[in-house]
Amino acid sequence: MRVGVLGARGKVGTEICRAVEATDGLVLVAQIDVGDDLQTLVDTDTEVVVDFTHPDAVMDHLEFCVAHGIHAVVGTTGFDGPRLQRLREILGADPETGILVAPNFSIGALLMMRFAALAARHFESVEIVELHHPHKADAPSGTARRTAELVG
Protein backbone atom coordinates (compact mmCIF):
# COMPACT_ATOMS: atom_id res chain seq x y z
CA MET A 1 0.00 0.00 0.00
CA ARG A 2 1.27 3.44 -0.94
CA VAL A 3 1.27 5.73 2.12
CA GLY A 4 1.64 9.47 2.50
CA VAL A 5 2.23 11.15 5.85
CA LEU A 6 0.89 14.63 6.56
CA GLY A 7 2.82 16.31 9.35
CA ALA A 8 5.84 14.20 8.42
CA ARG A 9 8.39 16.44 10.15
CA GLY A 10 6.49 16.59 13.44
CA LYS A 11 7.20 14.37 16.43
CA VAL A 12 4.49 11.80 15.68
CA GLY A 13 4.80 12.16 11.90
CA THR A 14 8.49 11.30 12.04
CA GLU A 15 7.69 8.11 13.96
CA ILE A 16 4.92 7.21 11.53
CA CYS A 17 7.32 7.59 8.60
CA ARG A 18 9.78 5.25 10.33
CA ALA A 19 7.04 2.72 11.07
CA VAL A 20 5.76 2.76 7.49
CA GLU A 21 9.28 2.27 6.12
CA ALA A 22 9.81 -0.67 8.50
CA THR A 23 6.56 -2.44 7.61
CA ASP A 24 6.34 -5.01 4.84
CA GLY A 25 3.61 -4.19 2.36
CA LEU A 26 3.72 -0.45 3.01
CA VAL A 27 5.66 2.02 0.87
CA LEU A 28 6.22 5.59 2.04
CA VAL A 29 5.61 7.64 -1.11
CA ALA A 30 4.98 11.13 0.28
CA GLN A 31 6.16 13.09 3.31
CA ILE A 32 4.17 16.31 3.49
CA ASP A 33 4.56 19.14 5.96
CA VAL A 34 3.58 22.80 6.30
CA GLY A 35 4.03 24.60 3.01
CA ASP A 36 4.32 21.43 0.92
CA ASP A 37 1.94 20.89 -2.00
CA LEU A 38 -0.77 18.28 -1.40
CA GLN A 39 -0.69 17.56 -5.14
CA THR A 40 2.34 15.41 -4.32
CA LEU A 41 -0.13 12.86 -2.93
CA VAL A 42 -1.80 12.57 -6.32
CA ASP A 43 1.48 12.64 -8.24
CA THR A 44 2.83 9.71 -6.16
CA ASP A 45 -0.38 7.65 -6.42
CA THR A 46 -0.85 7.72 -2.65
CA GLU A 47 -3.56 5.28 -1.56
CA VAL A 48 -3.84 6.32 2.09
CA VAL A 49 -2.57 9.21 4.17
CA VAL A 50 -1.89 9.37 7.86
CA ASP A 51 -2.62 12.90 9.11
CA PHE A 52 -1.03 14.16 12.31
CA THR A 53 -1.05 17.88 11.56
CA HIS A 54 -3.03 20.73 13.12
CA PRO A 55 -6.75 21.36 13.65
CA ASP A 56 -6.54 24.46 11.43
CA ALA A 57 -5.30 22.41 8.46
CA VAL A 58 -6.85 18.96 8.79
CA MET A 59 -10.24 19.70 7.19
CA ASP A 60 -8.61 21.11 4.05
CA HIS A 61 -6.43 18.00 3.92
CA LEU A 62 -9.44 15.70 4.21
CA GLU A 63 -11.39 17.62 1.60
CA PHE A 64 -8.44 17.24 -0.78
CA CYS A 65 -8.10 13.54 -0.02
CA VAL A 66 -11.78 12.78 -0.56
CA ALA A 67 -11.79 14.81 -3.80
CA HIS A 68 -8.93 12.61 -5.04
CA GLY A 69 -10.13 9.27 -3.64
CA ILE A 70 -7.31 9.00 -1.10
CA HIS A 71 -8.23 7.23 2.14
CA ALA A 72 -7.08 8.77 5.44
CA VAL A 73 -6.27 7.83 9.01
CA VAL A 74 -6.45 10.93 11.19
CA GLY A 75 -4.78 11.44 14.54
CA THR A 76 -5.02 15.22 14.40
CA THR A 77 -6.90 16.53 17.39
CA GLY A 78 -9.83 18.92 17.57
CA PHE A 79 -12.73 16.93 16.12
CA ASP A 80 -15.88 18.26 17.75
CA GLY A 81 -19.51 17.80 16.68
CA PRO A 82 -19.56 20.49 13.96
CA ARG A 83 -16.25 19.31 12.54
CA LEU A 84 -17.46 15.70 12.38
CA GLN A 85 -20.66 16.87 10.68
CA ARG A 86 -18.57 18.74 8.09
CA LEU A 87 -16.55 15.56 7.52
CA ARG A 88 -19.78 13.62 6.90
CA GLU A 89 -20.74 16.22 4.30
CA ILE A 90 -17.35 15.96 2.61
CA LEU A 91 -17.59 12.16 2.57
CA GLY A 92 -21.04 12.42 0.98
CA ALA A 93 -19.26 13.56 -2.19
CA ASP A 94 -17.40 10.23 -2.40
CA PRO A 95 -18.76 7.49 -0.12
CA GLU A 96 -16.11 5.08 -1.45
CA THR A 97 -13.32 7.00 0.29
CA GLY A 98 -12.68 5.93 3.88
CA ILE A 99 -11.67 8.26 6.68
CA LEU A 100 -10.82 7.00 10.18
CA VAL A 101 -10.61 9.64 12.91
CA ALA A 102 -9.23 8.46 16.25
CA PRO A 103 -8.81 10.74 19.27
CA ASN A 104 -5.86 8.68 20.49
CA PHE A 105 -3.75 5.84 19.09
CA SER A 106 -2.19 4.84 22.41
CA ILE A 107 -3.22 1.43 23.72
CA GLY A 108 -2.92 2.81 27.24
CA ALA A 109 -5.26 5.72 26.48
CA LEU A 110 -7.77 3.42 24.80
CA LEU A 111 -7.75 1.12 27.82
CA MET A 112 -8.07 4.11 30.16
CA MET A 113 -11.17 5.27 28.27
CA ARG A 114 -12.69 1.79 28.46
CA PHE A 115 -11.93 1.43 32.17
CA ALA A 116 -13.31 4.92 32.90
CA ALA A 117 -16.56 4.01 31.14
CA LEU A 118 -16.83 0.79 33.14
CA ALA A 119 -16.02 2.47 36.46
CA ALA A 120 -18.34 5.45 35.90
CA ARG A 121 -21.39 3.22 36.41
CA HIS A 122 -20.36 2.76 40.03
CA PHE A 123 -20.00 6.45 40.97
CA GLU A 124 -22.44 9.31 41.42
CA SER A 125 -20.18 11.69 39.50
CA VAL A 126 -16.84 11.71 37.74
CA GLU A 127 -14.25 14.35 36.95
CA ILE A 128 -11.73 14.30 34.12
CA VAL A 129 -8.46 16.10 34.79
CA GLU A 130 -5.76 16.31 32.15
CA LEU A 131 -2.38 18.00 31.98
CA HIS A 132 -0.52 18.96 28.80
CA HIS A 133 2.42 21.03 27.67
CA PRO A 134 1.61 24.73 27.09
CA HIS A 135 1.66 24.35 23.28
CA LYS A 136 -1.15 21.76 23.11
CA ALA A 137 -3.28 22.57 20.07
CA ASP A 138 -6.61 21.89 21.77
CA ALA A 139 -7.99 21.78 25.27
CA PRO A 140 -9.77 19.75 26.30
CA SER A 141 -8.09 17.12 24.17
CA GLY A 142 -9.92 14.73 21.88
CA THR A 143 -9.06 11.97 24.34
CA ALA A 144 -10.70 13.88 27.21
CA ARG A 145 -13.76 14.65 25.09
CA ARG A 146 -14.15 11.02 24.06
CA THR A 147 -13.67 9.86 27.65
CA ALA A 148 -16.42 12.28 28.74
CA GLU A 149 -18.74 10.86 26.08
CA LEU A 150 -18.05 7.31 27.24
CA VAL A 151 -18.61 7.99 30.94
CA GLY A 152 -21.84 9.81 30.04
GROMACS .gro file of C-alpha atoms in nm:
model
  152
    1MET     CA    1   0.000   0.000   0.000
    2ARG     CA    2   0.127   0.344  -0.094
    3VAL     CA    3   0.127   0.573   0.212
    4GLY     CA    4   0.164   0.947   0.250
    5VAL     CA    5   0.223   1.115   0.585
    6LEU     CA    6   0.089   1.463   0.656
    7GLY     CA    7   0.282   1.631   0.935
    8ALA     CA    8   0.584   1.420   0.842
    9ARG     CA    9   0.839   1.644   1.015
   10GLY     CA   10   0.649   1.659   1.344
   11LYS     CA   11   0.720   1.437   1.643
   12VAL     CA   12   0.449   1.180   1.568
   13GLY     CA   13   0.480   1.216   1.190
   14THR     CA   14   0.849   1.130   1.204
   15GLU     CA   15   0.769   0.811   1.396
   16ILE     CA   16   0.492   0.721   1.153
   17CYS     CA   17   0.732   0.759   0.860
   18ARG     CA   18   0.978   0.525   1.033
   19ALA     CA   19   0.704   0.272   1.107
   20VAL     CA   20   0.576   0.276   0.749
   21GLU     CA   21   0.928   0.227   0.612
   22ALA     CA   22   0.981  -0.067   0.850
   23THR     CA   23   0.656  -0.244   0.761
   24ASP     CA   24   0.634  -0.501   0.484
   25GLY     CA   25   0.361  -0.419   0.236
   26LEU     CA   26   0.372  -0.045   0.301
   27VAL     CA   27   0.566   0.202   0.087
   28LEU     CA   28   0.622   0.559   0.204
   29VAL     CA   29   0.561   0.764  -0.111
   30ALA     CA   30   0.498   1.113   0.028
   31GLN     CA   31   0.616   1.309   0.331
   32ILE     CA   32   0.417   1.631   0.349
   33ASP     CA   33   0.456   1.914   0.596
   34VAL     CA   34   0.358   2.280   0.630
   35GLY     CA   35   0.403   2.460   0.301
   36ASP     CA   36   0.432   2.143   0.092
   37ASP     CA   37   0.194   2.089  -0.200
   38LEU     CA   38  -0.077   1.828  -0.140
   39GLN     CA   39  -0.069   1.756  -0.514
   40THR     CA   40   0.234   1.541  -0.432
   41LEU     CA   41  -0.013   1.286  -0.293
   42VAL     CA   42  -0.180   1.257  -0.632
   43ASP     CA   43   0.148   1.264  -0.824
   44THR     CA   44   0.283   0.971  -0.616
   45ASP     CA   45  -0.038   0.765  -0.642
   46THR     CA   46  -0.085   0.772  -0.265
   47GLU     CA   47  -0.356   0.528  -0.156
   48VAL     CA   48  -0.384   0.632   0.209
   49VAL     CA   49  -0.257   0.921   0.417
   50VAL     CA   50  -0.189   0.937   0.786
   51ASP     CA   51  -0.262   1.290   0.911
   52PHE     CA   52  -0.103   1.416   1.231
   53THR     CA   53  -0.105   1.788   1.156
   54HIS     CA   54  -0.303   2.073   1.312
   55PRO     CA   55  -0.675   2.136   1.365
   56ASP     CA   56  -0.654   2.446   1.143
   57ALA     CA   57  -0.530   2.241   0.846
   58VAL     CA   58  -0.685   1.896   0.879
   59MET     CA   59  -1.024   1.970   0.719
   60ASP     CA   60  -0.861   2.111   0.405
   61HIS     CA   61  -0.643   1.800   0.392
   62LEU     CA   62  -0.944   1.570   0.421
   63GLU     CA   63  -1.139   1.762   0.160
   64PHE     CA   64  -0.844   1.724  -0.078
   65CYS     CA   65  -0.810   1.354  -0.002
   66VAL     CA   66  -1.178   1.278  -0.056
   67ALA     CA   67  -1.179   1.481  -0.380
   68HIS     CA   68  -0.893   1.261  -0.504
   69GLY     CA   69  -1.013   0.927  -0.364
   70ILE     CA   70  -0.731   0.900  -0.110
   71HIS     CA   71  -0.823   0.723   0.214
   72ALA     CA   72  -0.708   0.877   0.544
   73VAL     CA   73  -0.627   0.783   0.901
   74VAL     CA   74  -0.645   1.093   1.119
   75GLY     CA   75  -0.478   1.144   1.454
   76THR     CA   76  -0.502   1.522   1.440
   77THR     CA   77  -0.690   1.653   1.739
   78GLY     CA   78  -0.983   1.892   1.757
   79PHE     CA   79  -1.273   1.693   1.612
   80ASP     CA   80  -1.588   1.826   1.775
   81GLY     CA   81  -1.951   1.780   1.668
   82PRO     CA   82  -1.956   2.049   1.396
   83ARG     CA   83  -1.625   1.931   1.254
   84LEU     CA   84  -1.746   1.570   1.238
   85GLN     CA   85  -2.066   1.687   1.068
   86ARG     CA   86  -1.857   1.874   0.809
   87LEU     CA   87  -1.655   1.556   0.752
   88ARG     CA   88  -1.978   1.362   0.690
   89GLU     CA   89  -2.074   1.622   0.430
   90ILE     CA   90  -1.735   1.596   0.261
   91LEU     CA   91  -1.759   1.216   0.257
   92GLY     CA   92  -2.104   1.242   0.098
   93ALA     CA   93  -1.926   1.356  -0.219
   94ASP     CA   94  -1.740   1.023  -0.240
   95PRO     CA   95  -1.876   0.749  -0.012
   96GLU     CA   96  -1.611   0.508  -0.145
   97THR     CA   97  -1.332   0.700   0.029
   98GLY     CA   98  -1.268   0.593   0.388
   99ILE     CA   99  -1.167   0.826   0.668
  100LEU     CA  100  -1.082   0.700   1.018
  101VAL     CA  101  -1.061   0.964   1.291
  102ALA     CA  102  -0.923   0.846   1.625
  103PRO     CA  103  -0.881   1.074   1.927
  104ASN     CA  104  -0.586   0.868   2.049
  105PHE     CA  105  -0.375   0.584   1.909
  106SER     CA  106  -0.219   0.484   2.241
  107ILE     CA  107  -0.322   0.143   2.372
  108GLY     CA  108  -0.292   0.281   2.724
  109ALA     CA  109  -0.526   0.572   2.648
  110LEU     CA  110  -0.777   0.342   2.480
  111LEU     CA  111  -0.775   0.112   2.782
  112MET     CA  112  -0.807   0.411   3.016
  113MET     CA  113  -1.117   0.527   2.827
  114ARG     CA  114  -1.269   0.179   2.846
  115PHE     CA  115  -1.193   0.143   3.217
  116ALA     CA  116  -1.331   0.492   3.290
  117ALA     CA  117  -1.656   0.401   3.114
  118LEU     CA  118  -1.683   0.079   3.314
  119ALA     CA  119  -1.602   0.247   3.646
  120ALA     CA  120  -1.834   0.545   3.590
  121ARG     CA  121  -2.139   0.322   3.641
  122HIS     CA  122  -2.036   0.276   4.003
  123PHE     CA  123  -2.000   0.645   4.097
  124GLU     CA  124  -2.244   0.931   4.142
  125SER     CA  125  -2.018   1.169   3.950
  126VAL     CA  126  -1.684   1.171   3.774
  127GLU     CA  127  -1.425   1.435   3.695
  128ILE     CA  128  -1.173   1.430   3.412
  129VAL     CA  129  -0.846   1.610   3.479
  130GLU     CA  130  -0.576   1.631   3.215
  131LEU     CA  131  -0.238   1.800   3.198
  132HIS     CA  132  -0.052   1.896   2.880
  133HIS     CA  133   0.242   2.103   2.767
  134PRO     CA  134   0.161   2.473   2.709
  135HIS     CA  135   0.166   2.435   2.328
  136LYS     CA  136  -0.115   2.176   2.311
  137ALA     CA  137  -0.328   2.257   2.007
  138ASP     CA  138  -0.661   2.189   2.177
  139ALA     CA  139  -0.799   2.178   2.527
  140PRO     CA  140  -0.977   1.975   2.630
  141SER     CA  141  -0.809   1.712   2.417
  142GLY     CA  142  -0.992   1.473   2.188
  143THR     CA  143  -0.906   1.197   2.434
  144ALA     CA  144  -1.070   1.388   2.721
  145ARG     CA  145  -1.376   1.465   2.509
  146ARG     CA  146  -1.415   1.102   2.406
  147THR     CA  147  -1.367   0.986   2.765
  148ALA     CA  148  -1.642   1.228   2.874
  149GLU     CA  149  -1.874   1.086   2.608
  150LEU     CA  150  -1.805   0.731   2.724
  151VAL     CA  151  -1.861   0.799   3.094
  152GLY     CA  152  -2.184   0.981   3.004
   0.00000   0.00000   0.00000
